[in-house]
């Protein structure tokens, strides 16, 4: 896990993993930058990490009843975006960070979706989304965000690409440790908003409005202050001596988020595998050749894509929440009306948790590309992939849909020893 040593402590997840405790509701999540990445990598395509807790994988689209949900794990790093997943256990210092960086191949698959989704989830914020809400209040609470926002470095371009392609009714994110809401209006030019809009302008929803409106999906704050006081954290809550610093994953100028920190007296250098965080080169030399990092060139840029007619939504409600700490705004209960097309069967209670037909076809169409090997083939263009996807959709329909095999089985299995606090 990519955290400083003082944060490496066993929490309570092992109780859910062992079955001692069970999540009371179906819980879906994407990976961020402080996860047990070696464990999540075993579920690259998604799967159960514990009973009733489902990881969406590097990228995914699933259905819960009539609700269609897309997910993108990881955070942005321009230096790793077009690389394969070359990380091999045991991870050295660099690999411990690059393993959770978003990859173009996973984004490429999400960009092939041509029908409407209801909800999008990412850990990193979509780039420039801060300009669609009360950015002045955001910069007052998080003043070090402003320079990155004005230079176009805040958030993930990959998440932006996917959000603008899929145009869900809602997009949820985290990562930046504050609550923030916005509305992204796709009928307006987002690039013209940089520093030109004020909170309350047309198409912008200030954070303290709690995303309410006559024609909007209803929301209700269940934890913390009442909805009428639902604003970003006050400045005294921004810094905490025990809070994980946002910039401790300094992956270069594309991802660093400046905060007020005291430099370490003995910093660990990412390129030095002999440091405490690394793996000695003599040990790595003993590993099989398959564990070696590829050295070939990475793929070229993807071509431009046309917007699918079946994705007709015009705006997305964006919501990021704070950390799970006392007096922080980390939970909000929402009622989500679906905008995607679903069958009458999907709308029947109890809702079923199912695979997505289009996403299974996309996954099959990309099955020949190994995310571990270099080089990753260049983007073949949407017409090339669409032909493959249509063929695979026929296969999915005949072999899975018609055979009633679309329900995601509750087949969680233990793959690691259960934590014993007495040992």
Short mmCIF file of C-alpha atoms in Angstrom, two decimals:
data_model
loop_
_atom_site.label_atom_id
_atom_site.label_comp_id
_atom_site.label_asym_id
_atom_site.label_seq_id
_atom_site.Cartn_x
_atom_site.Cartn_y
_atom_site.Cartn_z
CA UNK A 1 0.00 0.00 0.00
CA UNK A 2 1.35 3.39 -1.00
CA UNK A 3 1.30 5.24 2.32
CA UNK A 4 4.03 6.37 4.71
CA UNK A 5 5.02 3.72 7.27
CA UNK A 6 3.12 5.42 10.11
CA UNK A 7 -0.17 4.78 8.27
CA UNK A 8 0.47 1.08 7.71
CA UNK A 9 -1.95 -0.38 10.20
CA UNK A 10 -4.58 -3.09 10.06
CA UNK A 11 -8.02 -1.51 10.05
CA UNK A 12 -11.33 -3.36 10.10
CA UNK A 13 -11.55 -4.59 6.49
CA UNK A 14 -10.22 -8.00 7.54
CA UNK A 15 -13.45 -8.50 9.47
CA UNK A 16 -15.46 -8.15 6.26
CA UNK A 17 -12.98 -10.30 4.34
CA UNK A 18 -13.26 -13.12 6.87
CA UNK A 19 -17.05 -12.85 7.08
CA UNK A 20 -17.07 -11.82 10.73
CA UNK A 21 -18.93 -8.72 9.58
CA UNK A 22 -21.00 -8.37 6.40
CA UNK A 23 -21.76 -5.12 4.56
CA UNK A 24 -25.48 -4.47 5.06
CA UNK A 25 -25.92 -3.23 1.49
CA UNK A 26 -24.35 -4.08 -1.85
CA UNK A 27 -21.26 -1.86 -1.96
CA UNK A 28 -19.46 -0.98 -5.21
CA UNK A 29 -16.12 0.82 -5.31
CA UNK A 30 -13.26 1.84 -7.57
CA UNK A 31 -9.58 1.79 -6.62
CA UNK A 32 -7.65 4.86 -5.61
CA UNK A 33 -4.04 5.55 -4.67
CA UNK A 34 -4.04 4.17 -1.12
CA UNK A 35 -5.22 0.62 -1.72
CA UNK A 36 -3.75 -2.85 -1.38
CA UNK A 37 -2.97 -2.70 -5.09
CA UNK A 38 -1.45 -6.18 -5.24
CA UNK A 39 -4.75 -7.63 -4.00
CA UNK A 40 -6.93 -5.53 -6.31
CA UNK A 41 -4.79 -6.45 -9.32
CA UNK A 42 -6.08 -10.02 -8.93
CA UNK A 43 -9.49 -8.56 -9.84
CA UNK A 44 -8.45 -6.51 -12.87
CA UNK A 45 -11.84 -7.11 -14.54
CA UNK A 46 -13.76 -6.63 -11.29
CA UNK A 47 -14.94 -8.99 -8.58
CA UNK A 48 -15.80 -9.54 -4.93
CA UNK A 49 -13.26 -8.44 -2.33
CA UNK A 50 -15.59 -9.54 0.47
CA UNK A 51 -19.21 -10.68 0.75
CA UNK A 52 -21.44 -7.88 -0.58
CA UNK A 53 -18.44 -5.63 -1.45
CA UNK A 54 -17.63 -5.52 -5.17
CA UNK A 55 -14.58 -3.94 -6.81
CA UNK A 56 -15.28 -2.57 -10.29
CA UNK A 57 -11.76 -3.34 -11.52
CA UNK A 58 -9.60 -1.04 -13.62
CA UNK A 59 -12.66 -0.17 -15.72
CA UNK A 60 -16.15 -1.60 -15.84
CA UNK A 61 -19.85 -1.15 -16.53
CA UNK A 62 -22.38 -3.10 -14.46
CA UNK A 63 -26.10 -2.95 -13.73
CA UNK A 64 -28.04 -2.91 -10.48
CA UNK A 65 -31.67 -3.28 -11.43
CA UNK A 66 -32.38 -0.50 -13.96
CA UNK A 67 -29.32 1.50 -12.86
CA UNK A 68 -26.32 1.36 -15.20
CA UNK A 69 -23.01 2.17 -13.48
CA UNK A 70 -19.59 2.83 -15.04
CA UNK A 71 -16.34 2.91 -13.06
CA UNK A 72 -12.73 3.98 -13.65
CA UNK A 73 -10.10 3.23 -11.01
CA UNK A 74 -6.81 4.96 -10.28
CA UNK A 75 -5.39 8.47 -10.55
CA UNK A 76 -3.78 10.37 -13.40
CA UNK A 77 -0.12 10.23 -14.34
CA UNK A 78 0.82 11.40 -17.81
CA UNK A 79 4.13 9.50 -17.71
CA UNK A 80 2.40 6.13 -17.22
CA UNK A 81 -0.85 6.66 -19.13
CA UNK A 82 0.21 4.93 -22.37
CA UNK A 83 2.30 2.25 -20.74
CA UNK A 84 1.29 -1.34 -20.09
CA UNK A 85 0.94 -2.59 -16.53
CA UNK A 86 4.58 -3.67 -16.25
CA UNK A 87 4.47 -3.92 -12.44
CA UNK A 88 5.54 -7.29 -11.07
CA UNK A 89 5.60 -8.53 -7.49
CA UNK A 90 7.38 -7.71 -5.32
CA UNK A 91 6.70 -4.06 -6.17
CA UNK A 92 9.57 -1.63 -5.85
CA UNK A 93 9.02 2.02 -4.87
CA UNK A 94 8.11 3.16 -8.39
CA UNK A 95 5.82 0.22 -9.10
CA UNK A 96 3.97 0.71 -5.82
CA UNK A 97 2.76 3.99 -7.31
CA UNK A 98 2.52 3.27 -11.03
CA UNK A 99 0.31 0.22 -10.42
CA UNK A 100 -2.63 2.50 -9.54
CA UNK A 101 -2.09 5.01 -12.35
CA UNK A 102 -4.82 5.08 -15.00
CA UNK A 103 -3.95 3.45 -18.31
CA UNK A 104 -5.02 4.46 -21.79
CA UNK A 105 -6.09 0.91 -22.66
CA UNK A 106 -8.69 0.84 -19.89
CA UNK A 107 -9.94 4.30 -20.86
CA UNK A 108 -10.03 3.25 -24.52
CA UNK A 109 -12.46 0.46 -23.63
CA UNK A 110 -14.77 2.80 -21.74
CA UNK A 111 -14.74 5.19 -24.71
CA UNK A 112 -16.27 2.44 -26.87
CA UNK A 113 -19.52 2.54 -24.88
CA UNK A 114 -22.20 3.89 -27.20
CA UNK A 115 -25.33 3.78 -25.01
CA UNK A 116 -26.45 5.83 -22.01
CA UNK A 117 -25.25 5.14 -18.47
CA UNK A 118 -26.74 6.55 -15.27
CA UNK A 119 -23.79 6.82 -12.89
CA UNK A 120 -20.05 7.25 -13.33
CA UNK A 121 -17.49 6.68 -10.56
CA UNK A 122 -13.82 7.60 -10.45
CA UNK A 123 -11.34 8.20 -7.65
CA UNK A 124 -9.64 11.19 -9.29
CA UNK A 125 -11.76 14.21 -10.25
CA UNK A 126 -12.39 14.74 -13.96
CA UNK A 127 -10.08 17.54 -15.05
CA UNK A 128 -11.62 21.05 -15.10
CA UNK A 129 -14.75 19.96 -13.26
CA UNK A 130 -13.82 22.42 -10.52
CA UNK A 131 -14.78 25.28 -12.86
CA UNK A 132 -18.36 23.97 -13.08
CA UNK A 133 -19.14 24.61 -9.40
CA UNK A 134 -18.34 27.16 -6.71
CA UNK A 135 -14.63 27.26 -7.45
CA UNK A 136 -14.13 30.47 -5.49
CA UNK A 137 -15.26 28.73 -2.30
CA UNK A 138 -13.18 25.69 -3.20
CA UNK A 139 -10.05 27.83 -3.56
CA UNK A 140 -10.76 29.59 -0.27
CA UNK A 141 -10.87 26.23 1.52
CA UNK A 142 -8.14 24.59 -0.55
CA UNK A 143 -6.01 27.55 -1.70
CA UNK A 144 -3.28 25.37 -3.18
CA UNK A 145 -5.73 23.97 -5.75
CA UNK A 146 -6.04 27.28 -7.55
CA UNK A 147 -2.69 27.32 -9.32
CA UNK A 148 -3.10 23.76 -10.55
CA UNK A 149 -6.65 24.47 -11.69
CA UNK A 150 -5.59 27.59 -13.63
CA UNK A 151 -2.77 25.70 -15.33
CA UNK A 152 -4.99 22.71 -16.15
CA UNK A 153 -3.24 20.26 -13.84
CA UNK A 154 -5.96 19.54 -11.30
CA UNK A 155 -7.77 16.25 -11.81
CA UNK A 156 -7.60 13.51 -14.42
CA UNK A 157 -7.90 14.05 -18.19
CA UNK A 158 -8.79 10.34 -18.47
CA UNK A 159 -11.79 10.75 -16.16
CA UNK A 160 -12.77 13.87 -18.13
CA UNK A 161 -12.65 11.93 -21.42
CA UNK A 162 -14.87 9.19 -20.02
CA UNK A 163 -17.35 11.52 -18.30
CA UNK A 164 -17.79 13.61 -21.44
CA UNK A 165 -18.23 10.48 -23.55
CA UNK A 166 -20.72 8.69 -21.27
CA UNK A 167 -22.52 11.80 -19.95
CA UNK A 168 -24.12 10.06 -16.95
CA UNK A 169 -26.74 11.74 -14.78
CA UNK A 170 -24.31 11.55 -11.86
CA UNK A 171 -20.55 11.35 -11.49
CA UNK A 172 -18.98 10.59 -8.11
CA UNK A 173 -15.32 11.05 -7.16
CA UNK A 174 -13.06 11.45 -4.14
CA UNK A 175 -9.26 11.89 -3.85
CA UNK A 176 -9.01 15.60 -3.04
CA UNK A 177 -10.35 15.32 0.52
CA UNK A 178 -13.17 17.86 0.37
CA UNK A 179 -16.83 18.00 -0.50
CA UNK A 180 -17.62 19.69 -3.79
CA UNK A 181 -20.62 19.68 -6.11
CA UNK A 182 -21.11 20.96 -9.63
CA UNK A 183 -23.17 20.59 -12.77
CA UNK A 184 -21.42 19.92 -16.06
CA UNK A 185 -23.48 21.29 -18.96
CA UNK A 186 -22.51 19.63 -22.24
CA UNK A 187 -24.34 22.23 -24.31
CA UNK A 188 -21.71 24.79 -23.31
CA UNK A 189 -18.02 25.00 -24.20
CA UNK A 190 -16.23 23.94 -21.01
CA UNK A 191 -12.90 25.44 -22.05
CA UNK A 192 -14.36 28.93 -22.16
CA UNK A 193 -15.27 28.74 -18.46
CA UNK A 194 -11.73 28.92 -17.15
CA UNK A 195 -11.80 31.75 -14.64
CA UNK A 196 -14.69 33.51 -16.42
CA UNK A 197 -17.72 32.25 -14.53
CA UNK A 198 -18.87 33.16 -11.07
CA UNK A 199 -20.84 30.91 -8.71
CA UNK A 200 -24.49 31.05 -9.56
CA UNK A 201 -24.00 31.60 -13.29
CA UNK A 202 -26.19 29.63 -15.67
CA UNK A 203 -25.29 25.96 -15.61
CA UNK A 204 -23.23 26.23 -12.40
CA UNK A 205 -24.47 24.91 -9.08
CA UNK A 206 -22.81 26.40 -5.99
CA UNK A 207 -21.74 23.79 -3.44
CA UNK A 208 -23.97 25.24 -0.73
CA UNK A 209 -27.09 24.65 -2.85
CA UNK A 210 -26.93 20.90 -2.01
CA UNK A 211 -27.72 20.09 -5.64
CA UNK A 212 -31.44 20.74 -5.23
CA UNK A 213 -33.88 21.97 -7.84
CA UNK A 214 -37.43 21.39 -9.01
CA UNK A 215 -36.38 19.21 -11.91
CA UNK A 216 -33.36 17.60 -10.29
CA UNK A 217 -32.88 14.31 -8.56
CA UNK A 218 -33.65 14.67 -4.87
CA UNK A 219 -30.85 14.38 -2.36
CA UNK A 220 -30.75 14.28 1.41
CA UNK A 221 -27.78 14.68 3.70
CA UNK A 222 -27.88 12.01 6.40
CA UNK A 223 -24.63 12.62 8.27
CA UNK A 224 -23.05 15.80 9.58
CA UNK A 225 -24.71 19.19 9.45
CA UNK A 226 -28.24 19.66 8.08
CA UNK A 227 -28.64 20.28 4.33
CA UNK A 228 -29.06 24.03 4.71
CA UNK A 229 -25.51 24.16 6.12
CA UNK A 230 -24.10 21.80 3.53
CA UNK A 231 -20.96 23.63 2.43
CA UNK A 232 -17.34 22.72 1.93
CA UNK A 233 -15.25 22.06 5.07
CA UNK A 234 -14.26 25.16 6.99
CA UNK A 235 -10.57 26.14 6.83
CA UNK A 236 -9.87 24.83 10.32
CA UNK A 237 -10.74 21.35 9.10
CA UNK A 238 -8.50 21.46 6.05
CA UNK A 239 -5.23 20.55 7.74
CA UNK A 240 -4.89 17.82 10.32
CA UNK A 241 -1.68 16.49 11.83
CA UNK A 242 -2.82 12.92 11.17
CA UNK A 243 -4.20 13.52 7.69
CA UNK A 244 -2.54 11.78 4.75
CA UNK A 245 -0.96 14.46 2.58
CA UNK A 246 -2.29 14.70 -0.96
CA UNK A 247 1.16 15.17 -2.43
CA UNK A 248 2.89 12.19 -0.87
CA UNK A 249 2.32 10.41 -4.19
CA UNK A 250 4.40 12.89 -6.14
CA UNK A 251 4.27 11.36 -9.60
CA UNK A 252 5.52 14.38 -11.47
CA UNK A 253 4.11 17.71 -12.60
CA UNK A 254 0.93 16.14 -13.99
CA UNK A 255 -0.33 14.83 -10.68
CA UNK A 256 1.19 16.67 -7.75
CA UNK A 257 -1.29 18.67 -5.69
CA UNK A 258 0.63 21.23 -3.59
CA UNK A 259 -0.21 21.34 0.11
CA UNK A 260 1.51 22.76 3.18
CA UNK A 261 3.91 20.09 4.33
CA UNK A 262 7.28 19.96 6.03
CA UNK A 263 9.92 18.32 3.81
CA UNK A 264 11.30 15.04 5.10
CA UNK A 265 14.82 15.19 6.47
CA UNK A 266 15.77 11.96 4.69
CA UNK A 267 13.56 11.70 1.61
CA UNK A 268 13.28 8.41 -0.24
CA UNK A 269 14.14 8.75 -3.92
CA UNK A 270 11.86 6.90 -6.30
CA UNK A 271 14.66 5.73 -8.50
CA UNK A 272 16.71 4.17 -5.71
CA UNK A 273 15.68 0.52 -5.27
CA UNK A 274 18.05 0.11 -2.33
CA UNK A 275 15.96 2.37 -0.13
CA UNK A 276 13.61 1.10 2.57
CA UNK A 277 10.63 1.17 0.20
CA UNK A 278 12.42 -0.67 -2.64
CA UNK A 279 13.45 -4.21 -3.51
CA UNK A 280 17.20 -4.88 -3.82
CA UNK A 281 18.32 -5.45 -7.40
CA UNK A 282 20.04 -8.74 -6.54
CA UNK A 283 16.72 -10.18 -5.37
CA UNK A 284 14.87 -8.93 -8.44
CA UNK A 285 17.53 -10.51 -10.63
CA UNK A 286 16.50 -13.92 -9.29
CA UNK A 287 12.92 -13.56 -10.55
CA UNK A 288 11.73 -15.24 -13.80
CA UNK A 289 12.02 -13.29 -17.04
CA UNK A 290 8.24 -12.69 -17.05
CA UNK A 291 8.70 -10.38 -14.07
CA UNK A 292 10.97 -8.00 -15.97
CA UNK A 293 9.65 -4.60 -17.01
CA UNK A 294 9.10 -4.08 -20.76
CA UNK A 295 11.39 -1.57 -22.42
CA UNK A 296 9.64 -1.10 -25.78
CA UNK A 297 7.96 2.10 -26.93
CA UNK A 298 4.43 3.00 -25.92
CA UNK A 299 1.43 3.53 -28.17
CA UNK A 300 0.55 6.67 -30.11
CA UNK A 301 -2.34 9.03 -29.38
CA UNK A 302 -5.92 7.91 -29.93
CA UNK A 303 -7.96 9.33 -32.83
CA UNK A 304 -10.88 11.69 -32.29
CA UNK A 305 -14.29 10.07 -31.81
CA UNK A 306 -17.80 11.04 -32.85
CA UNK A 307 -20.47 11.29 -30.17
CA UNK A 308 -22.95 8.37 -30.12
CA UNK A 309 -26.57 9.26 -30.87
CA UNK A 310 -27.80 6.92 -28.11
CA UNK A 311 -26.03 9.02 -25.45
CA UNK A 312 -28.37 11.98 -25.26
CA UNK A 313 -28.01 13.34 -21.73
CA UNK A 314 -27.14 17.04 -21.59
CA UNK A 315 -25.76 17.50 -18.08
CA UNK A 316 -24.03 15.62 -15.27
CA UNK A 317 -24.32 16.24 -11.54
CA UNK A 318 -20.83 15.95 -10.04
CA UNK A 319 -20.29 15.17 -6.37
CA UNK A 320 -17.05 14.60 -4.47
CA UNK A 321 -17.09 13.84 -0.75
CA UNK A 322 -14.60 14.32 2.07
CA UNK A 323 -12.60 11.82 4.13
CA UNK A 324 -14.26 9.53 6.67
CA UNK A 325 -13.38 11.57 9.75
CA UNK A 326 -15.44 13.24 12.49
CA UNK A 327 -17.17 16.45 11.43
CA UNK A 328 -16.28 15.83 7.78
CA UNK A 329 -18.83 15.46 4.99
CA UNK A 330 -18.13 11.98 3.75
CA UNK A 331 -21.62 10.57 3.19
CA UNK A 332 -24.68 11.72 1.28
CA UNK A 333 -27.81 9.71 0.47
CA UNK A 334 -29.24 10.23 -3.01
CA UNK A 335 -32.26 9.08 -4.96
CA UNK A 336 -31.14 8.49 -8.55
CA UNK A 337 -33.63 8.45 -11.41
CA UNK A 338 -32.43 6.36 -14.32
CA UNK A 339 -31.90 7.88 -17.75
CA UNK A 340 -30.60 4.71 -19.42
CA UNK A 341 -32.89 2.31 -21.23
CA UNK A 342 -33.63 -0.87 -19.28
CA UNK A 343 -35.95 -3.81 -19.69
CA UNK A 344 -39.09 -4.29 -17.62
CA UNK A 345 -37.38 -7.30 -16.08
CA UNK A 346 -34.55 -5.13 -14.76
CA UNK A 347 -37.03 -2.86 -13.00
CA UNK A 348 -38.63 -5.63 -10.97
CA UNK A 349 -37.86 -5.89 -7.26
CA UNK A 350 -35.69 -7.18 -5.76
CA UNK A 351 -33.11 -5.61 -8.03
CA UNK A 352 -30.52 -7.93 -9.51
CA UNK A 353 -26.81 -7.19 -9.80
CA UNK A 354 -25.90 -8.08 -13.38
CA UNK A 355 -23.20 -7.89 -16.00
CA UNK A 356 -23.66 -5.33 -18.77
CA UNK A 357 -24.21 -6.75 -22.24
CA UNK A 358 -22.39 -3.97 -24.10
CA UNK A 359 -19.47 -3.99 -21.68
CA UNK A 360 -19.05 -7.77 -21.93
CA UNK A 361 -18.91 -7.38 -25.71
CA UNK A 362 -16.29 -4.62 -25.39
CA UNK A 363 -14.24 -6.77 -23.01
CA UNK A 364 -14.34 -9.68 -25.45
CA UNK A 365 -13.42 -7.41 -28.37
CA UNK A 366 -10.30 -6.29 -26.45
CA UNK A 367 -9.45 -9.73 -25.07
CA UNK A 368 -6.52 -10.20 -27.45
CA UNK A 369 -4.70 -7.19 -25.97
CA UNK A 370 -2.74 -8.13 -22.88
CA UNK A 371 -2.54 -5.16 -20.47
CA UNK A 372 0.72 -6.58 -19.10
CA UNK A 373 2.74 -6.66 -22.30
CA UNK A 374 4.50 -3.94 -24.25
CA UNK A 375 3.87 -2.29 -26.56
CA UNK A 376 0.14 -1.74 -26.17
CA UNK A 377 -1.29 -1.70 -29.72
CA UNK A 378 -2.29 1.77 -30.92
CA UNK A 379 -5.93 2.76 -30.98
CA UNK A 380 -7.56 1.19 -34.03
CA UNK A 381 -10.36 3.75 -34.20
CA UNK A 382 -14.01 3.45 -33.24
CA UNK A 383 -15.14 1.97 -36.59
CA UNK A 384 -12.60 -0.85 -36.20
CA UNK A 385 -13.70 -1.64 -32.67
CA UNK A 386 -17.40 -1.21 -33.40
CA UNK A 387 -17.31 -4.04 -35.92
CA UNK A 388 -15.66 -6.32 -33.37
CA UNK A 389 -18.04 -5.25 -30.60
CA UNK A 390 -21.16 -5.89 -32.70
CA UNK A 391 -19.94 -9.41 -33.39
CA UNK A 392 -19.28 -9.99 -29.71
CA UNK A 393 -22.66 -8.58 -28.72
CA UNK A 394 -24.29 -11.32 -30.80
CA UNK A 395 -22.20 -13.88 -28.92
CA UNK A 396 -23.15 -12.40 -25.54
CA UNK A 397 -26.84 -12.37 -26.47
CA UNK A 398 -26.87 -16.01 -27.56
CA UNK A 399 -24.60 -17.48 -24.91
CA UNK A 400 -25.32 -15.36 -21.83
CA UNK A 401 -28.49 -13.28 -22.15
CA UNK A 402 -30.65 -16.02 -23.66
CA UNK A 403 -29.15 -18.54 -21.24
CA UNK A 404 -30.02 -16.34 -18.23
CA UNK A 405 -26.36 -16.08 -17.18
CA UNK A 406 -26.11 -12.32 -16.76
CA UNK A 407 -26.53 -12.21 -12.99
CA UNK A 408 -23.17 -11.67 -11.28
CA UNK A 409 -22.72 -14.73 -9.06
CA UNK A 410 -22.07 -14.21 -5.37
CA UNK A 411 -19.00 -16.40 -5.53
CA UNK A 412 -16.53 -14.64 -3.24
CA UNK A 413 -13.69 -16.89 -2.11
CA UNK A 414 -10.85 -16.34 0.32
CA UNK A 415 -7.53 -16.10 -1.49
CA UNK A 416 -5.32 -15.05 1.42
CA UNK A 417 -5.01 -16.09 5.07
CA UNK A 418 -7.44 -14.45 7.47
CA UNK A 419 -5.83 -11.88 9.72
CA UNK A 420 -5.30 -13.14 13.25
CA UNK A 421 -4.62 -10.26 15.67
CA UNK A 422 -3.26 -12.74 18.21
CA UNK A 423 -0.36 -13.82 15.99
#
